[in-house]
Coordinates of C-alpha atoms and ligand atoms in Angstrom, one line a residue:
M5 CA 21.0 38.6 15.7
A6 CA 18.0 40.7 15.8
Y7 CA 15.5 38.8 18.7
A8 CA 18.3 36.0 19.7
E9 CA 17.3 36.3 22.9
I10 CA 14.0 35.8 21.9
S11 CA 14.3 32.4 19.7
A12 CA 17.6 31.2 22.3
A13 CA 14.2 31.0 24.7
L14 CA 11.6 29.3 22.7
A15 CA 14.8 27.1 21.2
A16 CA 15.0 25.7 24.9
A17 CA 11.8 25.7 26.0
F18 CA 10.9 23.5 22.9
K19 CA 14.4 21.3 23.8
S20 CA 12.9 20.9 27.4
I21 CA 10.6 18.8 26.4
D22 CA 12.7 16.4 23.9
L23 CA 11.0 19.1 20.7
D24 CA 13.7 19.3 18.2
I25 CA 12.7 21.9 16.6
T26 CA 14.9 25.1 15.5
P27 CA 12.3 28.3 16.1
V28 CA 11.3 30.2 13.1
L29 CA 10.1 33.9 14.3
S30 CA 7.5 35.3 11.3
L31 CA 4.6 38.4 11.4
P32 CA 1.5 37.4 12.6
A33 CA -0.8 36.3 9.9
M34 CA -3.9 39.2 10.7
G35 CA -1.1 41.6 10.8
R36 CA -2.5 42.2 14.6
G37 CA -2.3 41.3 17.9
A38 CA 1.0 40.8 18.5
D39 CA 4.6 42.0 16.7
L40 CA 5.9 38.3 16.1
Q41 CA 4.7 34.4 15.4
C42 CA 6.0 31.7 15.9
N43 CA 4.7 28.4 14.3
S44 CA 7.1 26.3 14.1
L45 CA 5.7 23.7 16.4
M46 CA 2.8 23.8 13.4
P47 CA 4.3 20.3 12.2
I48 CA 4.0 18.5 14.9
V49 CA 1.0 19.4 16.8
G50 CA -1.0 20.3 14.0
K51 CA -0.9 16.3 13.6
L52 CA -2.6 15.9 17.0
P53 CA -6.0 15.9 18.3
P54 CA -6.9 19.3 19.6
S55 CA -7.1 18.4 22.9
E56 CA -3.3 16.7 23.0
A57 CA -2.3 19.9 20.9
A58 CA -3.2 21.5 23.5
V59 CA -0.9 19.9 26.8
V60 CA 2.2 20.8 24.1
V61 CA 1.3 24.4 23.7
A62 CA 0.7 24.5 27.4
Q63 CA 3.9 22.6 28.3
V64 CA 6.2 24.4 27.0
G65 CA 4.7 27.9 27.6
A66 CA 5.2 26.4 30.7
A67 CA 8.8 26.2 30.0
L68 CA 9.6 29.5 28.8
N69 CA 11.6 31.3 30.6
L70 CA 11.7 34.9 28.8
P71 CA 12.4 37.7 30.9
A72 CA 10.1 40.0 30.7
E73 CA 11.8 43.6 30.2
V74 CA 12.3 41.3 26.4
G75 CA 8.6 40.8 26.1
I76 CA 6.2 38.4 26.9
I77 CA 6.0 35.1 24.8
S78 CA 2.0 33.5 24.7
P79 CA 0.5 30.7 23.6
S80 CA -2.6 31.2 21.0
G81 CA -4.9 28.9 18.9
R82 CA -4.2 25.6 18.2
A83 CA -0.7 26.0 17.6
F84 CA 1.0 29.0 17.4
L85 CA 3.3 31.1 20.0
N86 CA 2.9 35.0 20.2
V87 CA 5.3 37.7 21.2
T88 CA 5.2 40.7 22.7
L89 CA 8.5 42.5 22.7
S90 CA 8.5 45.4 25.6
D91 CA 9.0 48.3 24.8
A92 CA 12.1 49.2 26.2
Y93 CA 14.0 45.7 23.9
L94 CA 12.8 47.3 21.2
A95 CA 14.6 51.2 22.4
K96 CA 17.5 48.2 22.7
I97 CA 17.9 46.6 19.0
A98 CA 17.5 50.1 17.5
N99 CA 20.1 51.3 19.9
E100 CA 22.6 48.7 18.8
M101 CA 21.8 49.0 15.6
I102 CA 22.8 53.0 14.5
G103 CA 26.4 51.7 16.0
D104 CA 26.4 48.8 13.6
P105 CA 27.7 49.1 10.4
T106 CA 25.7 46.7 9.4
L107 CA 22.2 47.1 11.3
G108 CA 22.2 43.5 12.5
V109 CA 22.7 41.9 9.9
I110 CA 24.6 39.0 10.1
P111 CA 27.7 37.8 7.6
D112 CA 28.2 34.4 8.1
A113 CA 27.7 32.7 4.8
T114 CA 30.8 31.4 3.9
G115 CA 32.5 30.6 0.9
V116 CA 32.4 31.7 -2.8
A117 CA 29.4 32.5 -5.0
V118 CA 29.4 32.6 -9.1
L119 CA 26.9 34.3 -9.7
D120 CA 25.5 34.1 -14.0
F121 CA 24.1 36.9 -14.5
G122 CA 23.1 39.0 -17.5
G123 CA 23.6 36.2 -20.6
P124 CA 22.9 39.0 -23.2
N125 CA 23.5 37.4 -26.5
V126 CA 27.0 39.1 -29.0
A127 CA 24.8 40.8 -32.1
K128 CA 21.5 41.0 -30.4
Q129 CA 19.8 44.9 -29.0
L130 CA 19.5 44.1 -25.4
H131 CA 15.8 44.8 -24.6
V132 CA 13.1 44.3 -22.0
G133 CA 14.5 40.6 -20.5
H134 CA 17.7 41.9 -20.2
L135 CA 16.5 44.4 -17.3
R136 CA 15.4 41.6 -15.1
S137 CA 18.1 39.9 -15.3
F138 CA 19.9 43.1 -14.6
V139 CA 18.6 44.5 -12.5
I140 CA 18.1 41.4 -10.0
G141 CA 21.0 39.9 -10.5
E142 CA 22.3 42.6 -9.4
S143 CA 20.4 42.7 -6.2
L144 CA 21.7 39.6 -5.7
R145 CA 24.9 40.4 -5.5
R146 CA 24.2 43.2 -2.7
L147 CA 23.1 40.1 -0.7
L148 CA 25.6 37.5 -1.2
L149 CA 27.7 39.6 -0.7
S150 CA 26.0 41.5 2.8
K151 CA 25.6 38.3 4.1
G152 CA 29.2 37.3 3.8
H153 CA 30.2 35.3 0.4
K154 CA 33.4 36.1 -1.5
V155 CA 30.5 37.0 -5.0
I156 CA 32.0 36.1 -8.2
S157 CA 29.8 37.7 -11.5
D158 CA 29.5 37.0 -14.6
I159 CA 28.3 38.6 -17.6
H160 CA 28.5 34.6 -19.7
L161 CA 27.9 36.3 -23.2
G162 CA 25.5 34.6 -25.3
D163 CA 28.4 34.7 -27.7
W164 CA 29.2 30.5 -29.3
G165 CA 26.3 28.4 -30.6
L166 CA 24.8 28.8 -34.0
Q167 CA 23.3 31.9 -33.1
M168 CA 27.5 33.2 -34.4
G169 CA 27.5 31.0 -37.3
K170 CA 24.1 33.2 -38.9
L171 CA 25.3 36.6 -38.0
L172 CA 28.1 35.3 -40.1
L173 CA 26.3 33.5 -42.3
G174 CA 24.0 37.2 -43.1
L175 CA 27.1 39.1 -43.2
E176 CA 28.1 36.7 -46.2
A177 CA 24.7 37.5 -47.7
S178 CA 25.3 41.1 -46.8
G179 CA 28.5 41.2 -49.5
Y180 CA 31.2 41.1 -47.0
S181 CA 32.8 37.5 -48.2
L182 CA 34.5 35.3 -44.7
D183 CA 38.0 35.6 -45.5
A184 CA 41.8 37.8 -45.1
S185 CA 39.5 40.6 -47.5
G186 CA 36.1 40.5 -45.9
L187 CA 38.5 40.8 -42.3
D188 CA 39.8 44.4 -43.7
R189 CA 36.1 45.8 -45.1
I190 CA 34.4 45.0 -41.5
K191 CA 37.5 46.5 -39.2
K192 CA 37.4 49.9 -41.5
A193 CA 33.6 49.8 -41.5
D194 CA 33.2 51.0 -37.7
F195 CA 29.7 48.4 -37.5
K196 CA 27.5 49.8 -34.1
L197 CA 25.3 47.2 -32.4
S198 CA 22.5 47.6 -34.4
D199 CA 24.5 46.9 -37.8
L200 CA 25.3 43.5 -36.4
Q201 CA 21.8 43.0 -35.3
A202 CA 20.6 43.4 -38.4
F203 CA 22.9 40.4 -40.5
Y204 CA 21.7 38.6 -37.2
V205 CA 17.9 38.7 -38.8
I206 CA 19.4 38.3 -42.5
G207 CA 20.7 35.3 -40.6
N208 CA 18.3 34.0 -38.8
D209 CA 15.6 34.5 -41.9
L210 CA 18.2 32.9 -44.2
C211 CA 17.7 30.1 -41.9
P212 CA 14.2 27.6 -41.2
A213 CA 13.0 27.9 -38.4
K214 CA 14.1 23.9 -36.3
D215 CA 10.4 22.3 -36.8
E216 CA 9.6 23.3 -40.6
D217 CA 13.0 21.8 -41.6
D218 CA 10.3 19.4 -43.9
D219 CA 8.4 22.2 -45.6
S220 CA 11.2 24.3 -46.2
D221 CA 13.6 24.5 -49.8
S222 CA 16.7 22.9 -50.5
N223 CA 17.6 26.3 -51.0
Q224 CA 17.2 27.3 -47.6
A225 CA 18.0 23.5 -46.0
S226 CA 21.4 24.2 -47.5
L227 CA 22.1 28.0 -46.0
T228 CA 21.7 26.0 -42.6
A229 CA 23.7 23.6 -43.5
R230 CA 26.2 26.8 -44.3
A231 CA 25.5 28.7 -41.0
R232 CA 26.7 24.7 -39.3
H233 CA 29.5 24.8 -41.0
L234 CA 29.9 28.7 -40.8
T235 CA 30.1 27.8 -36.7
S236 CA 32.2 24.6 -36.7
L237 CA 34.8 27.2 -38.5
L238 CA 35.3 29.7 -35.7
Q239 CA 34.6 26.9 -33.0
G240 CA 37.5 24.7 -34.2
G241 CA 39.6 28.0 -34.7
H242 CA 39.2 29.8 -37.3
P243 CA 41.6 32.4 -38.2
E244 CA 39.8 34.6 -40.4
I245 CA 36.9 33.5 -39.8
T246 CA 37.7 34.2 -35.5
D247 CA 39.1 37.2 -36.2
I248 CA 35.9 38.9 -37.6
W249 CA 34.6 37.1 -34.7
S250 CA 35.7 38.9 -32.1
I251 CA 35.8 42.5 -34.0
L252 CA 32.0 41.5 -33.6
R253 CA 31.5 40.5 -30.1
S254 CA 33.9 43.6 -28.8
V255 CA 31.2 45.3 -31.0
S256 CA 28.8 44.7 -29.2
L257 CA 30.9 44.7 -25.5
S258 CA 31.5 48.2 -25.6
E259 CA 27.2 48.5 -26.1
I260 CA 25.9 46.1 -22.8
G261 CA 28.7 47.5 -21.2
E262 CA 27.3 51.2 -21.2
L263 CA 24.2 49.5 -20.5
A264 CA 25.3 47.7 -17.8
K265 CA 26.5 50.9 -16.4
T266 CA 23.0 52.6 -16.8
L267 CA 21.8 49.9 -14.6
G268 CA 25.1 49.8 -12.1
A269 CA 25.1 46.0 -12.8
H270 CA 28.9 45.1 -12.5
F271 CA 30.2 42.2 -13.8
D272 CA 33.6 41.3 -11.9
L273 CA 34.3 38.5 -15.3
W274 CA 33.2 39.5 -18.7
L275 CA 33.4 36.2 -19.5
G276 CA 31.2 34.0 -22.0
E277 CA 30.4 30.8 -23.4
S278 CA 33.2 30.7 -25.4
D279 CA 35.7 30.7 -22.7
S280 CA 34.9 28.1 -21.9
H281 CA 35.1 26.3 -25.5
S282 CA 38.4 24.3 -24.2
D283 CA 36.8 23.3 -21.1
V284 CA 34.1 22.1 -23.7
L285 CA 37.5 19.7 -26.0
A286 CA 38.9 18.7 -22.6
M287 CA 35.6 17.7 -20.8
V288 CA 34.2 15.7 -23.9
E289 CA 37.4 13.4 -23.8
T290 CA 37.4 12.8 -19.9
L291 CA 33.3 11.9 -20.0
T292 CA 33.1 9.7 -22.7
G293 CA 36.5 8.1 -21.6
A294 CA 34.6 7.6 -17.8
G295 CA 31.3 6.6 -19.9
S296 CA 28.8 9.5 -18.5
M297 CA 28.6 11.1 -22.5
I298 CA 27.9 9.0 -24.3
H299 CA 27.2 9.1 -28.2
D300 CA 23.6 8.6 -29.7
A301 CA 22.8 8.6 -33.6
G302 CA 25.3 10.9 -34.1
A303 CA 25.4 13.4 -30.6
L304 CA 26.8 13.6 -28.1
I305 CA 24.6 13.8 -24.5
V306 CA 25.0 13.2 -20.9
P307 CA 21.6 10.9 -19.5
L308 CA 20.6 12.2 -17.1
E309 CA 17.5 10.2 -14.1
N310 CA 13.9 11.0 -14.4
Q311 CA 14.9 14.5 -17.5
K312 CA 15.8 13.8 -20.2
P313 CA 19.5 14.0 -21.4
L314 CA 21.4 16.7 -20.9
L315 CA 22.5 17.3 -25.7
I316 CA 26.6 18.3 -25.8
R317 CA 28.0 17.8 -29.1
S318 CA 25.4 18.3 -32.1
Q319 CA 25.4 15.8 -34.5
A320 CA 27.3 18.4 -37.6
G321 CA 29.8 18.6 -34.7
S322 CA 28.7 21.7 -32.9
V323 CA 29.1 23.0 -29.3
L324 CA 25.8 23.1 -27.9
Y325 CA 24.2 25.0 -24.7
G326 CA 24.2 22.2 -22.4
A327 CA 28.3 21.9 -22.7
T328 CA 28.9 25.9 -23.0
D329 CA 26.9 25.1 -19.2
L330 CA 28.3 22.2 -17.7
A331 CA 31.9 23.6 -18.0
T332 CA 31.8 26.4 -17.2
A333 CA 30.0 24.5 -14.0
W334 CA 33.2 23.1 -13.7
A335 CA 35.6 25.8 -14.2
R336 CA 34.3 27.7 -11.7
Y337 CA 34.2 24.8 -9.6
R338 CA 37.7 23.6 -10.4
D339 CA 39.6 27.5 -10.6
L340 CA 37.1 30.1 -8.6
K341 CA 36.3 27.5 -5.9
A342 CA 32.5 27.7 -6.2
D343 CA 30.5 26.3 -3.9
Y344 CA 27.2 28.4 -4.4
H345 CA 26.4 28.8 -8.2
V346 CA 23.5 31.2 -8.2
Y347 CA 22.1 31.6 -12.3
C348 CA 20.1 35.1 -12.6
V349 CA 18.0 33.8 -15.8
D350 CA 14.6 33.7 -16.8
K351 CA 12.2 30.9 -16.1
R352 CA 12.0 29.1 -19.5
Q353 CA 15.3 28.4 -19.1
S354 CA 14.9 25.8 -15.5
M355 CA 15.0 22.6 -17.9
H356 CA 17.2 23.4 -19.2
L357 CA 19.2 24.5 -15.6
S358 CA 18.3 21.8 -13.9
Q359 CA 20.1 19.2 -16.8
V360 CA 23.5 21.1 -16.0
E361 CA 22.8 20.8 -12.5
Q362 CA 22.2 17.4 -12.0
A363 CA 24.6 16.5 -14.9
A364 CA 27.5 18.6 -13.0
H365 CA 27.5 16.1 -9.9
S366 CA 26.3 12.8 -12.1
T367 CA 29.7 13.2 -13.9
G368 CA 31.4 14.0 -11.1
L369 CA 32.7 17.5 -13.1
V370 CA 30.9 19.3 -10.1
L371 CA 31.6 17.2 -6.9
E372 CA 30.0 19.7 -4.1
G373 CA 28.2 22.5 -4.1
V374 CA 25.3 24.1 -4.3
F375 CA 23.0 25.8 -7.9
R376 CA 20.0 27.6 -7.2
H377 CA 17.8 29.4 -10.3
A378 CA 16.8 32.1 -9.1
A379 CA 13.8 32.2 -11.9
F380 CA 12.6 35.4 -13.0
G381 CA 9.4 36.2 -15.4
T382 CA 7.8 38.3 -18.1
V383 CA 7.7 42.0 -17.7
N384 CA 4.3 42.2 -19.4
G385 CA 2.0 45.1 -21.9
S386 CA -1.4 46.4 -20.8
D387 CA -2.6 44.0 -22.5
G388 CA -1.2 41.3 -19.7
K389 CA 1.0 39.7 -22.4
A390 CA 4.7 39.6 -22.5
I391 CA 5.5 43.2 -24.0
K392 CA 5.8 44.4 -27.5
T393 CA 6.5 46.7 -29.8
R394 CA 4.4 48.4 -32.8
E395 CA 6.1 45.8 -34.7
G396 CA 5.7 42.7 -32.4
K397 CA 9.2 42.7 -31.4
P398 CA 10.2 43.2 -27.0
P399 CA 12.0 46.6 -26.9
A400 CA 14.7 47.9 -26.5
L401 CA 16.4 47.8 -23.7
T402 CA 17.3 51.7 -24.5
D403 CA 14.5 52.5 -25.5
L404 CA 12.5 51.7 -21.8
I405 CA 15.1 53.9 -21.0
D406 CA 14.5 56.8 -22.3
T407 CA 10.6 56.6 -22.3
V408 CA 11.2 56.2 -18.1
T409 CA 13.0 59.2 -17.8
R410 CA 11.5 61.1 -20.0
K411 CA 8.1 60.5 -17.6
T412 CA 10.2 61.0 -14.4
R413 CA 11.6 64.4 -16.6
E414 CA 8.2 65.4 -17.3
K415 CA 6.7 64.5 -13.4
M416 CA 10.0 66.8 -11.5
G417 CA 9.3 69.1 -13.6
P418 CA 11.8 72.2 -15.2
G419 CA 15.7 73.1 -14.1
V420 CA 16.3 69.4 -12.5
D421 CA 19.6 68.5 -13.3
D422 CA 20.3 65.8 -15.7
A423 CA 22.2 63.3 -13.6
V424 CA 18.7 63.6 -11.2
V425 CA 16.8 62.6 -13.2
E426 CA 17.9 59.9 -14.2
M427 CA 19.3 58.8 -11.3
V428 CA 14.9 58.7 -10.5
A429 CA 14.3 57.5 -13.2
I430 CA 16.7 54.3 -13.1
G431 CA 15.5 54.3 -9.4
A432 CA 11.7 53.5 -10.5
L433 CA 12.5 51.4 -13.5
K434 CA 14.1 49.5 -10.5
F435 CA 11.7 49.2 -7.3
A436 CA 8.4 48.2 -10.5
D437 CA 10.9 45.0 -11.4
L438 CA 12.1 44.2 -7.6
I439 CA 8.4 44.8 -6.4
S440 CA 7.1 41.8 -7.6
D441 CA 8.7 38.2 -6.3
R442 CA 11.2 37.9 -9.2
T443 CA 9.1 34.4 -10.7
S444 CA 5.9 36.0 -11.5
D445 CA 5.8 38.3 -14.0
Y446 CA 4.8 42.3 -13.6
L447 CA 3.1 45.3 -15.4
F448 CA 5.5 47.7 -16.9
D449 CA 3.3 50.8 -15.9
V450 CA 5.6 53.7 -16.5
E451 CA 2.7 56.3 -14.6
K452 CA 3.2 54.1 -12.0
M453 CA 6.0 53.2 -11.7
T454 CA 7.7 57.2 -11.9
S455 CA 5.0 57.8 -8.8
Q456 CA 6.9 60.1 -5.9
E457 CA 3.7 58.7 -3.6
G458 CA 2.8 55.5 -4.3
K459 CA 4.7 52.3 -3.9
S460 CA 7.3 53.6 -5.5
G461 CA 11.8 53.8 -5.9
P462 CA 11.2 58.3 -6.3
Y463 CA 8.9 57.4 -2.7
L464 CA 11.9 56.3 -1.2
Q465 CA 14.5 58.2 -2.3
Y466 CA 12.2 60.9 -1.1
A467 CA 12.0 59.4 1.8
V468 CA 15.8 59.7 2.6
V469 CA 15.8 63.1 1.1
R470 CA 13.7 64.1 3.6
I471 CA 15.2 63.2 6.7
K472 CA 18.4 63.5 5.2
S473 CA 17.0 67.2 5.4
L474 CA 15.0 67.2 8.8
L475 CA 18.9 66.0 10.2
D476 CA 20.5 68.8 8.5
R477 CA 17.8 71.5 9.8
A478 CA 17.8 70.3 13.5
N479 CA 20.1 71.6 16.5
A480 CA 20.6 68.7 18.1
V481 CA 22.3 65.8 17.5
P482 CA 20.8 62.5 17.2
G483 CA 21.3 60.7 20.3
T484 CA 20.0 57.1 22.2
I485 CA 16.9 55.9 21.2
E486 CA 14.5 56.2 24.8
P487 CA 11.9 53.5 25.1
P488 CA 9.4 54.3 23.1
T489 CA 5.9 56.3 24.6
D490 CA 3.6 56.5 21.8
P491 CA 2.3 54.9 19.2
A492 CA 3.4 55.8 16.4
S493 CA 7.5 55.5 17.3
R494 CA 7.0 52.1 18.8
H495 CA 5.4 50.8 15.4
L496 CA 7.9 52.2 13.7
L497 CA 10.4 50.8 15.9
F498 CA 8.9 47.5 15.5
E499 CA 10.1 48.2 11.7
L500 CA 13.8 49.1 12.2
S501 CA 13.7 45.5 14.5
R502 CA 13.5 43.4 11.6
F503 CA 15.1 45.0 9.2
S504 CA 17.9 41.5 9.6
I505 CA 15.2 39.4 9.2
V506 CA 14.1 40.3 6.3
V507 CA 17.4 39.9 4.9
D508 CA 18.1 36.9 6.0
R509 CA 14.9 36.1 3.7
A510 CA 15.3 37.5 0.9
Y511 CA 18.9 36.1 0.7
L512 CA 17.4 32.8 1.9
E513 CA 15.4 32.9 -0.7
L514 CA 17.6 35.0 -3.1
K515 CA 14.5 37.7 -3.4
P516 CA 14.9 40.9 -3.2
H517 CA 11.8 41.6 -3.1
F518 CA 11.3 41.1 0.8
V519 CA 14.2 43.9 0.6
A520 CA 11.2 46.0 -1.8
E521 CA 8.9 45.2 0.4
Y522 CA 9.6 46.3 3.5
A523 CA 10.9 49.1 2.4
F524 CA 8.4 50.6 1.7
Q525 CA 6.8 49.5 4.6
L526 CA 9.2 50.9 6.9
A527 CA 9.3 54.4 4.9
Q528 CA 5.3 54.7 5.9
A529 CA 5.8 54.0 9.1
F530 CA 8.4 56.5 9.1
S531 CA 5.6 58.7 7.3
T532 CA 3.3 58.1 10.0
Y533 CA 5.4 59.1 12.7
Y534 CA 6.2 61.8 11.2
A535 CA 3.1 63.3 10.9
A536 CA 2.7 62.4 14.4
V537 CA 4.9 63.3 16.7
Q538 CA 7.0 66.9 16.8
I539 CA 10.6 66.4 16.7
I540 CA 12.4 69.4 16.1
G541 CA 12.2 71.7 19.3
S542 CA 10.8 68.9 21.4
K543 CA 11.7 68.0 24.5
S544 CA 12.8 63.4 23.3
E545 CA 14.8 65.8 20.3
A546 CA 18.4 64.0 20.2
S547 CA 16.5 60.5 21.1
E548 CA 14.0 61.6 17.7
L549 CA 16.7 62.2 15.7
G550 CA 18.8 59.0 16.6
L551 CA 15.0 57.6 16.0
C552 CA 15.0 59.3 12.2
L553 CA 19.0 58.8 11.6
L554 CA 18.7 54.9 12.2
T555 CA 15.4 54.7 9.7
M556 CA 17.6 56.5 6.9
K557 CA 20.5 54.6 7.7
V558 CA 18.3 51.7 7.5
L559 CA 16.5 52.6 4.4
E560 CA 19.8 53.8 2.6
R561 CA 21.2 50.2 3.5
C562 CA 17.4 48.8 1.6
L563 CA 17.9 50.9 -1.2
Y564 CA 21.8 50.0 -1.8
L565 CA 20.7 46.5 -1.6
M566 CA 18.3 47.0 -4.6
G567 CA 21.1 48.8 -6.2
I568 CA 18.9 52.1 -6.8
N569 CA 21.6 55.5 -5.3
V570 CA 19.1 58.7 -3.8
P571 CA 20.9 61.8 -5.1
E572 CA 20.9 65.1 -2.6
R573 CA 18.2 66.3 -3.9
M574 CA 15.4 65.7 -5.7
Ligands
LIG623 N1 22.6 34.5 -23.4 C1 21.7 33.3 -23.4 C2 19.7 33.6 -23.8 O1 20.1 35.0 -23.5 C3 21.4 32.8 -21.5 C4 22.4 32.5 -20.9 C5 21.8 32.2 -19.4 N2 23.4 31.7 -18.3 C6 23.8 30.4 -18.6 N3 24.3 30.2 -18.1 N4 22.6 30.3 -19.2 O2 19.2 32.7 -24.0

């Protein structure tokens, strides 16, 4: 682990004066004065009067036993410990990293992580909202893998609730009967996803929104009842309806599959809500028997502490969103042996997922295991509100990809390979999403994301390509990295040395933006170094090339962790 000697010295000093604290190292708040800072004394010392605090900090300082060849730790301010690494130690870390396939990241996480991301609904065109789940989800998948988990990703299609009833209703209203003859016509029709989307819209428009139930005329109310009835026929296994539904589902699947491929999102499992159906039935039976699921005004619910109950089955008898998610968590625990359940889902669903988590534990369906909601915010347009098309709809993902690809082509100029343009465009799109903390909303700015100079995907891809060509041009081979003799090399070495700390933090908080931000800082440190230091033909060429090689490896790994590919040239 990077800085293991520092952490060990700090831990020993804390222990020697009976403080039970695990040291945490971070970047100094003001960004200067030291390489690193340890603020772990703060919670204890912060409560003491200043004079007593100073005594404790001085005691820790006196108990510190760090070899000079590693660095210096000195008390600072009221409760901080400043760490300055020695030049030799920085070079030592770099040389260790270069020979280590994980670049210093310790794969010490154990167990099976099931990552639920994507969640597109059948019959709906993928839109901007899915961009975030695909992009952040894929990055989380790679972070989990790098830290040593066995990872199983599941797209978790929305293919079961009332939305399916509405789709069937729309089909029926468009003149397709839902029987054997209709099935035949539907088979021959060779629908596209856009057709299904149109049927869904027709069906949805025929059903009044929930809260307007009272104002709706009786015809509309009966159409809603029809959609509900179609949903329960589907859930009850009605043969023709099931066949029609599978045709519609597979149309969706092939288009979703294409987009997932374009965006490089990998799913080990292509399951959906419908796959939990038999588990839902078994679950209802066991849990009602055990009394943890109860009847409430005709519906079935799991009562929860300090939050609204989780709805399992509606009055009309259809299986609800809470039921499919709870039964799915159960199956993941039982069959996949999942002990880490990660949901990369829109933050507006945090209440739902918190209900599912509590229900999974309180019912005993999931006895052990941690649930994490990697929640994300919305993608906004220039008006600061959720991005919309002129018609007021969330833009289709394919349209967004086209826009970014067009802009990228324009900027790269004529004669560039289509495959390279696509790689750069997708990189731009992904980096723009990953650079902001996933919990915040971000502004979709095509100009900025495709820029080759700013904080962008293309800038990072270009940084890698540039180092690669430098290494190709050099006569010498990369050698052992010597301790730095100038500030730019030292800063670059320091940036490299903290890579594993960054990955650990991104993994722990499930936040890829730490990697994105770091990659940008590293690329900048390299630019400064490149401008300041002669590499090719210098006396220290082998060492400089070693430094270049390590920078390239670390940048490439960051881009890998973000799911961004790098072209050979650009
Ligand atoms: N299908 C849902 C939607 O479109 C998202 C599913 C998220 N995953 C989950 N396990 N609930 O809103």
